[in-house]
Short mmCIF file of C-alpha atoms and ligand atoms in Angstrom, two decimals:
data_model
loop_
_atom_site.label_atom_id
_atom_site.label_comp_id
_atom_site.label_asym_id
_atom_site.label_seq_id
_atom_site.Cartn_x
_atom_site.Cartn_y
_atom_site.Cartn_z
CA UNK A 1 -0.11 -0.18 -0.02
CA UNK A 2 2.68 2.43 0.76
CA UNK A 3 4.43 1.84 -2.46
CA UNK A 4 1.19 2.46 -4.14
CA UNK A 5 1.37 6.05 -2.74
CA UNK A 6 2.47 8.96 -5.37
CA UNK A 7 2.34 11.68 -2.38
CA UNK A 8 1.62 11.76 1.04
CA UNK A 9 1.27 14.93 3.00
CA UNK A 10 2.45 13.95 6.68
CA UNK A 11 0.68 16.33 9.10
CA UNK A 12 1.06 19.60 7.57
CA UNK A 13 0.56 22.40 9.13
CA UNK A 14 1.21 26.30 7.60
CA UNK A 15 1.33 29.33 8.74
CA UNK A 16 1.42 32.67 7.09
CA UNK A 17 2.88 36.19 8.60
CA UNK A 18 5.50 37.30 10.88
CA UNK A 19 6.49 35.46 14.18
CA UNK A 20 3.97 37.82 16.47
CA UNK A 21 1.04 37.32 14.45
CA UNK A 22 1.01 34.29 12.11
CA UNK A 23 -2.13 32.89 10.83
CA UNK A 24 -2.76 28.98 10.86
CA UNK A 25 -4.11 28.83 7.16
CA UNK A 26 -3.66 24.84 7.09
CA UNK A 27 -3.65 22.64 10.35
CA UNK A 28 -2.38 19.11 10.51
CA UNK A 29 -3.29 17.62 7.12
CA UNK A 30 -2.57 14.01 6.55
CA UNK A 31 -3.11 13.47 2.93
CA UNK A 32 -2.42 10.54 0.76
CA UNK A 33 -3.03 10.07 -3.01
CA UNK A 34 -2.17 6.98 -4.75
CA UNK A 35 -1.44 6.22 -8.65
CA UNK A 36 -4.67 5.59 -10.64
CA UNK A 37 -6.29 8.21 -8.09
CA UNK A 38 -8.53 11.25 -9.33
CA UNK A 39 -8.93 13.24 -6.04
CA UNK A 40 -11.11 16.50 -5.65
CA UNK A 41 -10.20 18.86 -2.97
CA UNK A 42 -13.09 20.72 -1.59
CA UNK A 43 -13.96 23.44 0.65
CA UNK A 44 -14.92 27.13 0.88
CA UNK A 45 -12.54 30.01 -0.19
CA UNK A 46 -9.99 30.27 2.25
CA UNK A 47 -9.64 27.12 3.87
CA UNK A 48 -6.15 26.45 2.27
CA UNK A 49 -6.50 24.63 -0.79
CA UNK A 50 -4.39 26.52 -3.05
CA UNK A 51 -1.63 26.55 -0.14
CA UNK A 52 -1.90 22.64 -0.30
CA UNK A 53 -1.69 22.79 -3.73
CA UNK A 54 1.44 24.85 -3.63
CA UNK A 55 2.88 22.29 -0.79
CA UNK A 56 2.38 19.38 -3.07
CA UNK A 57 4.16 21.12 -5.97
CA UNK A 58 6.98 21.82 -3.69
CA UNK A 59 6.37 25.79 -4.29
CA UNK A 60 5.68 26.25 -0.45
CA UNK A 61 7.57 24.34 1.92
CA UNK A 62 5.31 23.57 4.74
CA UNK A 63 5.77 25.24 8.42
CA UNK A 64 5.39 21.68 9.98
CA UNK A 65 5.49 18.18 8.56
CA UNK A 66 6.51 16.06 5.85
CA UNK A 67 6.05 15.80 2.31
CA UNK A 68 6.60 12.69 0.75
CA UNK A 69 6.91 11.72 -3.24
CA UNK A 70 6.98 8.08 -3.81
CA UNK A 71 8.19 7.60 -0.18
CA UNK A 72 11.09 10.12 -0.32
CA UNK A 73 11.02 13.44 1.18
CA UNK A 74 10.17 16.28 -1.18
CA UNK A 75 12.78 18.92 -1.23
CA UNK A 76 12.46 21.99 -3.10
CA UNK A 77 10.14 22.10 -6.14
CA UNK A 78 8.32 18.71 -7.18
CA UNK A 79 9.56 17.57 -10.52
CA UNK A 80 6.73 15.42 -11.08
CA UNK A 81 3.74 17.85 -10.26
CA UNK A 82 2.46 20.64 -12.00
CA UNK A 83 -0.29 23.00 -11.45
CA UNK A 84 -2.89 24.27 -13.90
CA UNK A 85 -4.24 27.56 -12.47
CA UNK A 86 -7.94 29.10 -13.11
CA UNK A 87 -6.29 31.46 -15.79
CA UNK A 88 -3.54 29.99 -17.74
CA UNK A 89 -0.78 32.76 -18.54
CA UNK A 90 -0.06 32.04 -22.17
CA UNK A 91 2.96 34.03 -24.57
CA UNK A 92 0.58 36.04 -26.49
CA UNK A 93 3.16 36.89 -29.08
CA UNK A 94 3.28 32.64 -29.87
CA UNK A 95 1.12 30.79 -31.39
CA UNK A 96 -0.86 28.10 -30.15
CA UNK A 97 1.78 25.36 -30.94
CA UNK A 98 4.66 27.66 -30.11
CA UNK A 99 3.29 28.05 -26.95
CA UNK A 100 3.27 24.46 -26.24
CA UNK A 101 6.80 23.56 -27.59
CA UNK A 102 8.24 26.33 -25.47
CA UNK A 103 7.58 24.28 -22.60
CA UNK A 104 9.44 20.86 -24.32
CA UNK A 105 12.46 23.35 -25.33
CA UNK A 106 12.42 24.61 -21.79
CA UNK A 107 12.73 20.86 -20.59
CA UNK A 108 15.62 20.31 -23.55
CA UNK A 109 13.43 18.15 -25.75
CA UNK A 110 15.08 18.34 -29.22
CA UNK A 111 13.49 20.48 -31.70
CA UNK A 112 12.75 17.45 -33.95
CA UNK A 113 10.62 15.67 -31.33
CA UNK A 114 9.06 19.06 -29.73
CA UNK A 115 6.92 19.61 -32.86
CA UNK A 116 5.64 16.11 -32.99
CA UNK A 117 4.71 15.81 -29.44
CA UNK A 118 3.13 19.07 -29.26
CA UNK A 119 1.02 18.52 -32.40
CA UNK A 120 -0.17 15.23 -30.60
CA UNK A 121 -1.03 17.11 -27.19
CA UNK A 122 -2.68 19.61 -28.92
CA UNK A 123 -4.91 17.17 -30.80
CA UNK A 124 -5.77 15.32 -27.51
CA UNK A 125 -7.04 18.01 -25.72
CA UNK A 126 -8.95 18.83 -29.20
CA UNK A 127 -7.42 21.88 -30.49
CA UNK A 128 -6.08 20.69 -34.09
CA UNK A 129 -6.67 23.17 -36.62
CA UNK A 130 -6.03 25.89 -33.76
CA UNK A 131 -2.03 25.52 -33.95
CA UNK A 132 -1.20 28.38 -35.81
CA UNK A 133 -3.44 30.82 -34.08
CA UNK A 134 -2.90 33.26 -31.37
CA UNK A 135 -4.05 33.22 -27.75
CA UNK A 136 -6.05 36.36 -28.57
CA UNK A 137 -8.11 34.49 -31.14
CA UNK A 138 -9.13 31.81 -28.87
CA UNK A 139 -12.04 31.70 -26.51
CA UNK A 140 -11.39 31.32 -22.70
CA UNK A 141 -12.37 27.53 -22.91
CA UNK A 142 -9.60 26.75 -25.45
CA UNK A 143 -7.38 29.01 -24.09
CA UNK A 144 -7.21 26.91 -20.55
CA UNK A 145 -6.90 23.89 -23.51
CA UNK A 146 -3.59 25.14 -24.02
CA UNK A 147 -2.99 25.45 -20.74
CA UNK A 148 -3.90 21.91 -20.31
CA UNK A 149 -1.73 20.68 -23.20
CA UNK A 150 1.07 22.54 -21.96
CA UNK A 151 1.03 20.98 -18.25
CA UNK A 152 0.77 17.91 -19.78
CA UNK A 153 4.15 18.96 -22.10
CA UNK A 154 6.01 17.84 -19.10
CA UNK A 155 4.40 14.39 -18.39
CA UNK A 156 3.41 15.30 -14.96
CA UNK A 157 2.82 12.07 -12.89
CA UNK A 158 0.51 14.23 -10.85
CA UNK A 159 -1.63 16.50 -12.05
CA UNK A 160 -2.71 19.48 -9.93
CA UNK A 161 -5.51 21.83 -11.02
CA UNK A 162 -6.57 24.96 -9.08
CA UNK A 163 -9.94 25.28 -9.88
CA UNK A 164 -9.24 25.27 -13.75
CA UNK A 165 -13.03 25.39 -14.81
CA UNK A 166 -14.10 28.52 -12.63
CA UNK A 167 -13.15 31.27 -14.79
CA UNK A 168 -15.05 29.64 -17.95
CA UNK A 169 -18.22 30.10 -19.22
CA UNK A 170 -20.88 27.44 -18.49
CA UNK A 171 -20.48 25.85 -21.61
CA UNK A 172 -16.93 25.72 -22.18
CA UNK A 173 -16.51 24.47 -18.57
CA UNK A 174 -18.58 21.59 -18.91
CA UNK A 175 -17.26 20.47 -22.19
CA UNK A 176 -13.68 20.60 -20.87
CA UNK A 177 -14.59 18.64 -17.92
CA UNK A 178 -16.20 15.99 -20.18
CA UNK A 179 -13.10 16.23 -22.13
CA UNK A 180 -10.47 15.90 -19.23
CA UNK A 181 -12.33 12.89 -17.90
CA UNK A 182 -12.22 11.10 -21.05
CA UNK A 183 -8.30 11.53 -21.33
CA UNK A 184 -8.34 10.30 -17.80
CA UNK A 185 -10.48 7.19 -18.30
CA UNK A 186 -9.27 6.76 -21.55
CA UNK A 187 -5.43 6.37 -20.46
CA UNK A 188 -4.49 8.92 -22.82
CA UNK A 189 -2.50 10.97 -20.21
CA UNK A 190 0.89 10.10 -19.12
CA UNK A 191 -0.48 11.42 -15.68
CA UNK A 192 -0.57 8.66 -13.08
CA UNK A 193 -3.26 10.86 -10.45
CA UNK A 194 -5.22 14.27 -10.42
CA UNK A 195 -5.49 16.42 -7.56
CA UNK A 196 -8.43 18.62 -8.44
CA UNK A 197 -8.65 21.78 -6.31
CA UNK A 198 -12.46 22.97 -6.43
CA UNK A 199 -15.09 24.84 -4.79
CA UNK A 200 -17.68 23.44 -6.97
CA UNK A 201 -19.47 20.54 -5.34
CA UNK A 202 -21.22 19.28 -8.45
CA UNK A 203 -17.99 19.18 -10.06
CA UNK A 204 -16.40 17.10 -7.57
CA UNK A 205 -18.72 14.60 -7.58
CA UNK A 206 -18.87 14.56 -11.38
CA UNK A 207 -15.06 14.23 -11.51
CA UNK A 208 -13.65 12.49 -8.97
CA UNK A 209 -12.76 9.00 -7.35
CA UNK A 210 -12.34 10.91 -3.95
CA UNK A 211 -13.49 13.80 -2.35
CA UNK A 212 -11.18 15.66 0.64
CA UNK A 213 -13.50 17.84 2.35
CA UNK A 214 -12.01 21.01 4.02
CA UNK A 215 -13.21 23.11 6.48
CA UNK A 216 -11.50 26.81 7.52
CA UNK A 217 -10.44 28.81 10.71
CA UNK A 218 -8.18 27.06 10.50
CA UNK A 219 -7.89 25.14 6.89
CA UNK A 220 -8.16 21.25 8.14
CA UNK A 221 -9.84 18.07 6.64
CA UNK A 222 -12.93 17.24 7.84
CA UNK A 223 -14.04 14.32 5.64
CA UNK A 224 -12.31 11.92 2.98
CA UNK A 225 -14.60 9.61 1.08
CA UNK A 226 -14.69 7.52 -1.94
CA UNK A 227 -17.17 8.36 -4.97
CA UNK A 228 -18.66 5.09 -5.88
CA UNK A 229 -20.38 6.30 -8.67
CA UNK A 230 -19.58 4.40 -12.39
CA UNK A 231 -18.71 6.65 -15.19
CA UNK A 232 -19.96 8.44 -17.60
CA UNK A 233 -21.98 10.37 -14.62
CA UNK A 234 -25.12 12.02 -14.85
CA UNK A 235 -25.84 14.80 -12.83
CA UNK A 236 -29.48 14.19 -12.58
CA UNK A 237 -29.10 10.76 -11.28
CA UNK A 238 -30.16 9.46 -8.05
CA UNK A 239 -27.16 8.28 -6.92
CA UNK A 240 -25.42 11.40 -8.17
CA UNK A 241 -27.73 13.65 -6.22
CA UNK A 242 -27.32 11.33 -3.08
CA UNK A 243 -23.65 11.99 -3.21
CA UNK A 244 -23.75 15.44 -3.41
CA UNK A 245 -26.52 15.78 -0.59
CA UNK A 246 -23.52 13.78 1.45
CA UNK A 247 -21.02 16.26 0.80
CA UNK A 248 -23.56 19.24 1.60
CA UNK A 249 -24.47 17.51 4.75
CA UNK A 250 -20.76 17.48 5.43
CA UNK A 251 -20.10 20.87 4.50
CA UNK A 252 -22.96 22.42 6.07
CA UNK A 253 -22.26 20.64 9.33
CA UNK A 254 -24.74 19.37 12.32
CA UNK A 255 -25.96 21.92 14.57
CA UNK A 256 -23.60 21.52 17.58
CA UNK A 257 -24.38 22.68 21.26
CA UNK A 258 -24.45 26.25 21.51
CA UNK A 259 -21.16 27.00 23.07
CA UNK A 260 -19.26 25.27 20.36
CA UNK A 261 -21.54 26.76 17.67
CA UNK A 262 -21.20 30.56 18.63
CA UNK A 263 -17.19 30.09 19.59
CA UNK A 264 -15.93 32.41 22.34
CA UNK A 265 -15.97 36.40 22.65
CA UNK A 266 -12.37 37.89 22.06
CA UNK A 267 -9.83 37.48 24.76
CA UNK A 268 -12.09 34.35 25.80
CA UNK A 269 -11.17 31.42 23.45
CA UNK A 270 -11.68 30.45 20.09
CA UNK A 271 -13.13 33.44 18.44
CA UNK A 272 -16.05 32.19 15.63
CA UNK A 273 -16.11 34.64 12.27
CA UNK A 274 -18.97 35.96 11.27
CA UNK A 275 -19.99 34.46 7.61
CA UNK A 276 -20.10 37.35 5.33
CA UNK A 277 -23.63 37.55 4.29
CA UNK A 278 -25.91 40.43 4.14
CA UNK A 279 -29.23 40.87 5.71
CA UNK A 280 -31.60 40.89 2.30
CA UNK A 281 -29.87 37.62 1.18
CA UNK A 282 -30.78 36.14 4.91
CA UNK A 283 -34.06 37.65 4.56
CA UNK A 284 -34.74 36.58 0.71
CA UNK A 285 -33.50 33.18 1.75
CA UNK A 286 -36.43 33.16 4.49
CA UNK A 287 -38.74 34.32 2.73
CA UNK A 288 -38.03 31.66 0.31
CA UNK A 289 -38.16 28.80 2.72
CA UNK A 290 -41.24 29.82 4.38
CA UNK A 291 -43.22 29.39 1.06
CA UNK A 292 -42.25 26.11 0.33
CA UNK A 293 -45.12 23.25 0.94
CA UNK A 294 -42.84 20.96 3.19
CA UNK A 295 -40.80 21.58 6.46
CA UNK A 296 -37.20 20.34 4.84
CA UNK A 297 -35.49 21.95 1.83
CA UNK A 298 -32.76 19.80 0.33
CA UNK A 299 -29.82 22.42 0.20
CA UNK A 300 -28.81 21.10 -3.21
CA UNK A 301 -31.73 21.99 -4.93
CA UNK A 302 -32.02 25.38 -3.11
CA UNK A 303 -28.56 26.32 -4.24
CA UNK A 304 -30.05 25.34 -7.94
CA UNK A 305 -33.30 26.98 -7.51
CA UNK A 306 -31.87 30.00 -5.84
CA UNK A 307 -28.84 30.11 -8.46
CA UNK A 308 -26.52 30.64 -5.93
CA UNK A 309 -22.88 29.36 -5.84
CA UNK A 310 -22.27 26.99 -3.53
CA UNK A 311 -19.68 29.15 -1.37
CA UNK A 312 -22.41 31.78 -0.92
CA UNK A 313 -25.10 29.10 -0.18
CA UNK A 314 -22.77 27.71 2.40
CA UNK A 315 -22.47 31.03 4.14
CA UNK A 316 -26.20 31.59 3.99
CA UNK A 317 -26.57 28.38 5.83
CA UNK A 318 -23.88 29.33 8.39
CA UNK A 319 -25.71 32.33 8.88
CA UNK A 320 -29.14 30.91 9.21
CA UNK A 321 -27.96 28.37 11.67
CA UNK A 322 -25.88 30.85 13.94
CA UNK A 323 -29.05 32.71 13.94
CA UNK A 324 -31.05 29.92 14.95
CA UNK A 325 -33.18 30.48 12.00
CA UNK A 326 -32.92 27.13 10.46
CA UNK A 327 -31.10 23.95 11.31
CA UNK A 328 -29.56 21.34 8.91
CA UNK A 329 -29.44 17.45 8.99
CA UNK A 330 -28.85 15.42 6.27
CA UNK A 331 -28.34 17.88 3.76
CA UNK A 332 -31.60 19.39 4.43
CA UNK A 333 -32.37 22.91 5.53
CA UNK A 334 -35.22 23.08 7.95
CA UNK A 335 -36.77 26.54 9.23
CA UNK A 336 -36.90 26.72 13.25
CA UNK A 337 -40.32 28.47 14.51
CA UNK A 338 -37.83 31.14 15.07
CA UNK A 339 -36.95 31.21 11.39
CA UNK A 340 -40.43 31.16 10.36
CA UNK A 341 -41.64 33.75 12.13
CA UNK A 342 -38.87 36.09 11.18
CA UNK A 343 -40.02 35.62 7.79
CA UNK A 344 -43.41 36.22 8.28
CA UNK A 345 -42.96 39.38 10.61
CA UNK A 346 -43.25 43.18 9.17
CA UNK A 347 -39.99 44.87 9.64
CA UNK A 348 -40.31 46.14 12.80
CA UNK A 349 -40.54 42.50 14.50
CA UNK A 350 -38.18 41.44 12.19
CA UNK A 351 -35.41 44.03 13.50
CA UNK A 352 -36.53 42.74 16.76
CA UNK A 353 -36.18 39.31 16.33
CA UNK A 354 -32.92 39.65 14.59
CA UNK A 355 -31.50 42.11 17.42
CA UNK A 356 -32.03 39.56 19.86
CA UNK A 357 -30.26 36.95 18.20
CA UNK A 358 -27.63 38.84 16.72
CA UNK A 359 -26.63 40.24 20.14
CA UNK A 360 -26.03 36.38 21.19
CA UNK A 361 -23.08 36.27 18.82
CA UNK A 362 -19.46 36.38 20.70
CA UNK A 363 -17.95 39.23 18.37
CA UNK A 364 -21.20 41.46 18.82
CA UNK A 365 -21.82 40.91 22.36
CA UNK A 366 -18.20 41.92 23.05
CA UNK A 367 -18.57 44.76 20.68
CA UNK A 368 -21.84 46.10 22.60
CA UNK A 369 -20.61 45.40 26.03
CA UNK A 370 -17.49 47.42 25.22
CA UNK A 371 -20.02 50.49 23.72
CA UNK A 372 -22.07 50.22 26.66
CA UNK A 373 -19.07 50.92 29.25
CA UNK A 374 -17.28 53.57 26.76
CA UNK A 375 -17.31 57.01 27.52
CA UNK A 376 -20.31 58.57 25.62
CA UNK A 377 -20.90 55.28 24.48
CA UNK A 378 -18.94 55.31 21.38
CA UNK A 379 -15.28 53.82 20.38
CA UNK A 380 -12.96 54.81 17.72
CA UNK A 381 -12.50 52.13 15.18
CA UNK A 382 -9.08 52.36 15.67
CA UNK A 383 -9.26 51.25 19.37
CA UNK A 384 -11.23 48.15 18.18
CA UNK A 385 -8.75 47.45 15.79
CA UNK A 386 -6.03 47.37 18.15
CA UNK A 387 -7.95 44.85 20.44
CA UNK A 388 -8.73 42.42 17.66
CA UNK A 389 -5.36 42.55 16.17
CA UNK A 390 -4.26 39.93 19.03
CA UNK A 391 -7.28 37.64 17.67
CA UNK A 392 -7.42 37.99 13.62
CA UNK A 393 -5.65 38.97 11.04
CA UNK A 394 -5.74 42.67 10.07
CA UNK A 395 -7.81 42.09 6.97
CA UNK A 396 -10.12 39.85 8.54
CA UNK A 397 -10.96 42.37 11.18
CA UNK A 398 -12.01 45.11 8.70
CA UNK A 399 -14.49 42.43 6.99
CA UNK A 400 -15.56 41.27 10.41
CA UNK A 401 -16.10 44.75 11.70
CA UNK A 402 -18.26 45.72 8.68
CA UNK A 403 -20.35 42.29 9.02
CA UNK A 404 -21.07 43.27 12.66
CA UNK A 405 -21.96 46.77 11.68
CA UNK A 406 -24.44 45.68 8.80
CA UNK A 407 -25.92 43.23 11.32
CA UNK A 408 -25.73 45.71 14.28
CA UNK A 409 -27.35 48.57 11.98
CA UNK A 410 -30.19 46.10 11.14
CA UNK A 411 -30.73 45.32 14.81
CA UNK A 412 -30.56 49.11 15.47
CA UNK A 413 -27.83 47.82 18.18
CA UNK A 414 -24.96 49.64 16.98
CA UNK A 415 -23.80 52.43 14.23
CA UNK A 416 -20.56 53.43 12.65
CA UNK A 417 -19.66 56.83 11.33
CA UNK A 418 -17.58 56.50 8.40
CA UNK A 419 -16.11 60.02 8.60
CA UNK A 420 -15.51 60.23 11.91
CA UNK A 421 -14.07 56.45 11.95
CA UNK A 422 -16.53 55.81 15.16
CA UNK A 423 -18.43 52.86 16.36
CA UNK A 424 -21.62 54.24 18.32
CA UNK A 425 -24.40 52.54 20.62
CA UNK A 426 -28.15 52.47 19.26
CA UNK A 427 -30.74 52.31 21.65
CA UNK A 428 -31.45 48.86 21.42
CA UNK A 429 -28.14 47.60 21.95
CA UNK A 430 -28.19 49.94 25.38
CA UNK A 431 -30.18 47.48 27.87
CA UNK A 432 -28.21 44.36 28.97
CA UNK A 433 -29.97 41.17 27.90
P1 LIG B 1 -8.03 28.52 -0.74
O1 LIG B 1 -7.41 28.32 -2.11
O2 LIG B 1 -8.97 27.56 -0.21
O3 LIG B 1 -9.30 29.73 -0.96
P2 LIG B 1 -5.85 29.38 0.13
O4 LIG B 1 -4.88 28.32 0.52
O5 LIG B 1 -5.52 30.42 -0.83
O6 LIG B 1 -7.21 29.01 0.37
O7 LIG B 1 -5.73 30.77 1.46
C1 LIG B 1 -5.42 29.75 2.80
C2 LIG B 1 -5.57 31.41 4.08
O8 LIG B 1 -4.36 31.43 3.88
C3 LIG B 1 -6.64 32.03 3.47
O9 LIG B 1 -6.91 32.74 4.46
C4 LIG B 1 -5.66 33.77 2.98
O10 LIG B 1 -6.00 34.52 3.17
C5 LIG B 1 -4.45 32.72 3.74
N1 LIG B 1 -3.13 33.18 2.64
C6 LIG B 1 -2.76 32.52 1.59
N2 LIG B 1 -1.90 32.73 1.10
C7 LIG B 1 -1.06 33.60 1.92
C8 LIG B 1 0.13 34.49 2.15
N3 LIG B 1 0.69 34.63 1.04
N4 LIG B 1 0.14 35.33 3.03
C9 LIG B 1 -0.58 35.33 3.85
N5 LIG B 1 -1.90 34.78 3.96
C10 LIG B 1 -2.29 33.69 2.97
MG1 LIG B 2 -7.43 29.07 -3.81
#
């Protein structure tokens, strides 16, 4: 078994940032990819997917843990792995063919061999006839195909794809997925294993043999399971949808006890960050759910029907749960009585419910407590920032405070003056709960 492993990440952790403000991007990841496996790495933005790819490719050395390639410790760049990025930089002054040849030449493939090899690769990705075209003449999908051909030119054993379809339009993305699957299952690739990073759940279920799910804050693996679906796969098939459901269930999480669910206030322990969601979206979701005939709604179907992307949906789910408006179980979202009440209420009642729920969230509670104790019940942004700097990354502070203000304003708990850069307590925020 061990000899089968192409790459093994052995208890990898990775920190970013300078010594005193280190940020744990990836925590204790153990991942083994064997020959013949197509693995999808799935998770919300910021959970460390790209970081792991960079570690696999040897572009980043992990802060902790070991990387083994075919059992040998990896030092420096991994010569057996190649990454295809979301947008692949082609040389605009070179033709399609030359763009592939240039990679082969860099690898010292003799000119006589380079051309037929490049032509063959372009043929494989479905670009024959476009050899003499320039990148600007190609659609996004075709440019990405040149990217694939280029990645393949170096015959990587391990092909790493970092959201390779997410910059493409829907049709080109689907065509390219099918083509890649065809190449992979047809044995037309020199590649022994593929590691696909995506935050598109359906894409992962459609393509991979195995799905590894990550969660953020800190980035870590929370699930790793095989996809037992035969190919070709049909997106509307029952087994397909069941697998998608399972992934959603894992990603949305079950409702946990409140102290775990809400996290701690700054200075008191593990801070739970607020999901970046607008009130309007929460309102919209609740209004939609309350009009449905049944009590449960499949999150996957919901995402589809509301035309949301899965990232956004996960944030919304998290917010709905945090607020106690919905519960998540077995991939279904169910409105709680509170959520129902909220959805059916008028503006003033909604604000009241919202205020009540939001003030229990540790970060907002902390902010309200501070404002209550402050002189004139106001605090400058710089003071809040200084306090939070021990807890969260600088750019995250700004975002968290924006959410807190957005939510606090709606609940009429607090306000913020942009010009004066000052937080204020609002009347509804004044009385202790
Ligand atoms: P993903 O690809 O899943 O969106 P990344 O691996 O890009 O996640 O990032 C994981 C976390 O690490 C994010 O919070 C991101 O902001 C942070 N991060 C990524 N690269 C750097 C960097 N060079 N310096 C500081 N923080 C970084
Ligand atoms: Mg990324």
